[in-house]
Amino acid sequence: MDLTCENTQSEYIVVKADSPNVQVIGMTRGQDTRPHHTEGLDKGEVLVMQFTDKTSLIKIKGNAKIYTKFGIIESVRNNKEN
């Protein structure tokens, strides 16, 4: 998968849910970093996201594979109690 982009503000990532109830949260850019958009994914669903002037980071909760230009990263929810 080629995710090459012209600049950082147009880079895409692809998130594929490996379990139900995966949360993908877009966080704002600027002095106060806070959530501005949340998506819920069920197992097998795919979301294509883009870094923009408004989105500086993306937080993923749950079991998912994240495809980036750097490779594939796995997010795994830890269900152990503290």
Tab-separated table of N, CA and C in Angstrom:
chain	number	residue	atom	x	y	z
A	1	MET	N	0.845	-1.171	0.000
A	1	MET	CA	0.000	0.000	0.000
A	1	MET	C	0.891	1.236	0.000
A	2	ASP	N	0.737	2.112	-0.972
A	2	ASP	CA	1.536	3.327	-1.062
A	2	ASP	C	0.730	4.490	-0.516
A	3	LEU	N	1.177	5.064	0.610
A	3	LEU	CA	0.489	6.203	1.218
A	3	LEU	C	1.333	7.461	1.102
A	4	THR	N	2.156	7.562	0.078
A	4	THR	CA	3.020	8.706	-0.125
A	4	THR	C	2.182	9.946	-0.413
A	5	CYS	N	2.519	11.035	0.278
A	5	CYS	CA	1.782	12.293	0.113
A	5	CYS	C	2.767	13.439	-0.072
A	6	GLU	N	2.261	14.558	-0.533
A	6	GLU	CA	3.122	15.700	-0.806
A	6	GLU	C	3.577	16.407	0.462
A	7	ASN	N	2.725	16.450	1.494
A	7	ASN	CA	3.112	17.092	2.754
A	7	ASN	C	2.407	16.417	3.921
A	8	THR	N	2.857	16.730	5.135
A	8	THR	CA	2.318	16.051	6.311
A	8	THR	C	0.847	16.333	6.526
A	9	GLN	N	0.357	17.448	6.090
A	9	GLN	CA	-1.043	17.773	6.319
A	9	GLN	C	-1.961	17.055	5.352
A	10	SER	N	-1.433	16.251	4.457
A	10	SER	CA	-2.299	15.487	3.567
A	10	SER	C	-2.028	13.993	3.663
A	11	GLU	N	-1.292	13.566	4.688
A	11	GLU	CA	-1.006	12.147	4.838
A	11	GLU	C	-2.248	11.403	5.304
A	12	TYR	N	-2.425	10.216	4.747
A	12	TYR	CA	-3.566	9.383	5.086
A	12	TYR	C	-3.125	8.211	5.945
A	13	ILE	N	-4.041	7.739	6.785
A	13	ILE	CA	-3.868	6.455	7.440
A	13	ILE	C	-5.150	5.670	7.208
A	14	VAL	N	-5.028	4.353	7.270
A	14	VAL	CA	-6.180	3.475	7.132
A	14	VAL	C	-6.271	2.668	8.420
A	15	VAL	N	-7.463	2.635	9.021
A	15	VAL	CA	-7.693	1.873	10.245
A	15	VAL	C	-8.675	0.756	9.926
A	16	LYS	N	-8.283	-0.485	10.226
A	16	LYS	CA	-9.174	-1.630	10.035
A	16	LYS	C	-9.444	-2.248	11.402
A	17	ALA	N	-10.716	-2.295	11.795
A	17	ALA	CA	-11.103	-2.836	13.095
A	17	ALA	C	-10.978	-4.353	13.101
A	18	ASP	N	-10.276	-4.878	14.112
A	18	ASP	CA	-10.138	-6.322	14.270
A	18	ASP	C	-11.122	-6.873	15.300
A	19	SER	N	-11.879	-5.992	15.939
A	19	SER	CA	-12.890	-6.388	16.911
A	19	SER	C	-14.001	-5.338	16.911
A	20	PRO	N	-15.134	-5.634	17.528
A	20	PRO	CA	-16.205	-4.638	17.598
A	20	PRO	C	-15.812	-3.470	18.512
A	21	ASN	N	-16.479	-2.365	18.320
A	21	ASN	CA	-16.353	-1.191	19.198
A	21	ASN	C	-14.962	-0.562	19.232
A	22	VAL	N	-14.313	-0.462	18.097
A	22	VAL	CA	-13.043	0.257	18.007
A	22	VAL	C	-13.376	1.741	17.869
A	23	GLN	N	-12.725	2.574	18.667
A	23	GLN	CA	-12.941	4.021	18.594
A	23	GLN	C	-11.752	4.690	17.926
A	24	VAL	N	-12.043	5.584	16.982
A	24	VAL	CA	-11.023	6.371	16.299
A	24	VAL	C	-11.356	7.831	16.575
A	25	ILE	N	-10.405	8.543	17.184
A	25	ILE	CA	-10.655	9.906	17.648
A	25	ILE	C	-9.673	10.859	16.983
A	26	GLY	N	-10.193	11.852	16.271
A	26	GLY	CA	-9.359	12.902	15.687
A	26	GLY	C	-9.154	13.994	16.715
A	27	MET	N	-7.907	14.403	16.916
A	27	MET	CA	-7.567	15.424	17.906
A	27	MET	C	-7.158	16.713	17.202
A	28	THR	N	-7.494	17.846	17.806
A	28	THR	CA	-7.247	19.145	17.191
A	28	THR	C	-5.780	19.527	17.197
A	29	ARG	N	-5.455	20.439	16.312
A	29	ARG	CA	-4.118	21.029	16.215
A	29	ARG	C	-4.185	22.377	16.940
A	30	GLY	N	-3.090	22.808	17.513
A	30	GLY	CA	-3.050	24.127	18.135
A	30	GLY	C	-2.681	24.059	19.598
A	31	GLN	N	-2.922	25.175	20.305
A	31	GLN	CA	-2.532	25.269	21.709
A	31	GLN	C	-3.253	24.261	22.593
A	32	ASP	N	-4.556	24.094	22.390
A	32	ASP	CA	-5.346	23.162	23.193
A	32	ASP	C	-5.696	21.939	22.364
A	33	THR	N	-5.027	20.825	22.636
A	33	THR	CA	-5.318	19.589	21.918
A	33	THR	C	-6.520	18.930	22.570
A	34	ARG	N	-7.572	18.713	21.774
A	34	ARG	CA	-8.787	18.079	22.291
A	34	ARG	C	-9.463	17.311	21.164
A	35	PRO	N	-10.345	16.376	21.520
A	35	PRO	CA	-11.051	15.620	20.481
A	35	PRO	C	-11.974	16.529	19.667
A	36	HIS	N	-12.004	16.346	18.357
A	36	HIS	CA	-12.955	17.093	17.536
A	36	HIS	C	-13.855	16.179	16.719
A	37	HIS	N	-13.506	14.892	16.615
A	37	HIS	CA	-14.335	13.971	15.843
A	37	HIS	C	-14.074	12.547	16.321
A	38	THR	N	-15.133	11.778	16.511
A	38	THR	CA	-15.001	10.384	16.938
A	38	THR	C	-15.809	9.494	16.006
A	39	GLU	N	-15.216	8.377	15.632
A	39	GLU	CA	-15.894	7.364	14.821
A	39	GLU	C	-15.835	6.043	15.559
A	40	GLY	N	-16.901	5.271	15.490
A	40	GLY	CA	-16.919	3.924	16.033
A	40	GLY	C	-16.911	2.926	14.888
A	41	LEU	N	-16.064	1.908	14.996
A	41	LEU	CA	-15.963	0.891	13.953
A	41	LEU	C	-16.313	-0.475	14.532
A	42	ASP	N	-17.016	-1.276	13.745
A	42	ASP	CA	-17.271	-2.667	14.096
A	42	ASP	C	-16.230	-3.536	13.408
A	43	LYS	N	-16.135	-4.782	13.845
A	43	LYS	CA	-15.132	-5.690	13.294
A	43	LYS	C	-15.219	-5.745	11.768
A	44	GLY	N	-14.070	-5.582	11.116
A	44	GLY	CA	-13.999	-5.645	9.666
A	44	GLY	C	-14.196	-4.311	8.972
A	45	GLU	N	-14.712	-3.310	9.673
A	45	GLU	CA	-14.906	-2.001	9.041
A	45	GLU	C	-13.570	-1.290	8.874
A	46	VAL	N	-13.497	-0.445	7.843
A	46	VAL	CA	-12.273	0.273	7.502
A	46	VAL	C	-12.583	1.761	7.449
A	47	LEU	N	-11.657	2.562	7.979
A	47	LEU	CA	-11.789	4.015	7.950
A	47	LEU	C	-10.511	4.593	7.358
A	48	VAL	N	-10.654	5.478	6.373
A	48	VAL	CA	-9.512	6.180	5.787
A	48	VAL	C	-9.541	7.593	6.354
A	49	MET	N	-8.434	7.989	6.994
A	49	MET	CA	-8.377	9.309	7.634
A	49	MET	C	-7.218	10.110	7.068
A	50	GLN	N	-7.344	11.435	7.175
A	50	GLN	CA	-6.323	12.325	6.651
A	50	GLN	C	-5.933	13.343	7.720
A	51	PHE	N	-4.631	13.569	7.852
A	51	PHE	CA	-4.173	14.659	8.704
A	51	PHE	C	-4.436	15.960	7.960
A	52	THR	N	-4.969	16.954	8.667
A	52	THR	CA	-5.365	18.215	8.041
A	52	THR	C	-4.869	19.392	8.875
A	53	ASP	N	-5.267	20.590	8.473
A	53	ASP	CA	-4.961	21.777	9.270
A	53	ASP	C	-5.611	21.692	10.644
A	54	LYS	N	-6.726	20.967	10.748
A	54	LYS	CA	-7.448	20.841	12.013
A	54	LYS	C	-7.030	19.605	12.814
A	55	THR	N	-6.659	18.520	12.135
A	55	THR	CA	-6.339	17.258	12.805
A	55	THR	C	-4.834	17.064	12.889
A	56	SER	N	-4.313	17.061	14.133
A	56	SER	CA	-2.870	16.888	14.310
A	56	SER	C	-2.508	15.492	14.771
A	57	LEU	N	-3.454	14.792	15.416
A	57	LEU	CA	-3.182	13.428	15.825
A	57	LEU	C	-4.466	12.623	15.865
A	58	ILE	N	-4.283	11.323	15.809
A	58	ILE	CA	-5.417	10.407	15.778
A	58	ILE	C	-5.183	9.353	16.844
A	59	LYS	N	-6.190	9.176	17.706
A	59	LYS	CA	-6.100	8.206	18.794
A	59	LYS	C	-7.006	7.027	18.465
A	60	ILE	N	-6.498	5.805	18.675
A	60	ILE	CA	-7.266	4.610	18.355
A	60	ILE	C	-7.366	3.745	19.603
A	61	LYS	N	-8.604	3.395	19.972
A	61	LYS	CA	-8.863	2.536	21.127
A	61	LYS	C	-9.496	1.247	20.640
A	62	GLY	N	-8.900	0.118	20.977
A	62	GLY	CA	-9.447	-1.166	20.576
A	62	GLY	C	-8.477	-1.939	19.703
A	63	ASN	N	-8.915	-3.107	19.277
A	63	ASN	CA	-8.084	-3.975	18.442
A	63	ASN	C	-8.229	-3.565	16.984
A	64	ALA	N	-7.139	-3.072	16.413
A	64	ALA	CA	-7.194	-2.587	15.040
A	64	ALA	C	-5.810	-2.660	14.407
A	65	LYS	N	-5.802	-2.643	13.088
A	65	LYS	CA	-4.563	-2.508	12.323
A	65	LYS	C	-4.583	-1.113	11.710
A	66	ILE	N	-3.459	-0.407	11.832
A	66	ILE	CA	-3.335	0.943	11.297
A	66	ILE	C	-2.279	0.890	10.198
A	67	TYR	N	-2.682	1.236	8.993
A	67	TYR	CA	-1.794	1.212	7.832
A	67	TYR	C	-1.316	2.639	7.569
A	68	THR	N	-0.003	2.847	7.619
A	68	THR	CA	0.588	4.163	7.383
A	68	THR	C	1.719	4.027	6.371
A	69	LYS	N	2.292	5.147	5.992
A	69	LYS	CA	3.444	5.093	5.088
A	69	LYS	C	4.659	4.486	5.777
A	70	PHE	N	4.606	4.350	7.106
A	70	PHE	CA	5.700	3.763	7.864
A	70	PHE	C	5.552	2.259	8.043
A	71	GLY	N	4.396	1.727	7.668
A	71	GLY	CA	4.132	0.301	7.825
A	71	GLY	C	2.808	0.063	8.529
A	72	ILE	N	2.633	-1.148	9.026
A	72	ILE	CA	1.394	-1.539	9.698
A	72	ILE	C	1.653	-1.587	11.197
A	73	ILE	N	0.776	-0.947	11.948
A	73	ILE	CA	0.867	-0.901	13.401
A	73	ILE	C	-0.386	-1.563	13.959
A	74	GLU	N	-0.243	-2.360	15.010
A	74	GLU	CA	-1.404	-3.004	15.619
A	74	GLU	C	-1.727	-2.335	16.951
A	75	SER	N	-2.995	-2.043	17.137
A	75	SER	CA	-3.494	-1.524	18.394
A	75	SER	C	-4.235	-2.677	19.079
A	76	VAL	N	-3.874	-2.950	20.343
A	76	VAL	CA	-4.490	-4.044	21.071
A	76	VAL	C	-5.003	-3.530	22.402
A	77	ARG	N	-6.287	-3.745	22.638
A	77	ARG	CA	-6.889	-3.335	23.914
A	77	ARG	C	-6.480	-4.340	24.979
A	78	ASN	N	-6.002	-3.834	26.105
A	78	ASN	CA	-5.616	-4.680	27.225
A	78	ASN	C	-6.816	-4.797	28.146
A	79	ASN	N	-7.364	-5.995	28.288
A	79	ASN	CA	-8.559	-6.200	29.108
A	79	ASN	C	-8.236	-6.618	30.536
A	80	LYS	N	-6.953	-6.625	30.925
A	80	LYS	CA	-6.578	-7.004	32.282
A	80	LYS	C	-6.976	-5.916	33.272
A	81	GLU	N	-7.421	-6.318	34.444
A	81	GLU	CA	-7.747	-5.360	35.488
A	81	GLU	C	-6.479	-4.981	36.230
A	82	ASN	N	-6.402	-3.724	36.690
A	82	ASN	CA	-5.223	-3.265	37.449
A	82	ASN	C	-5.330	-3.656	38.896
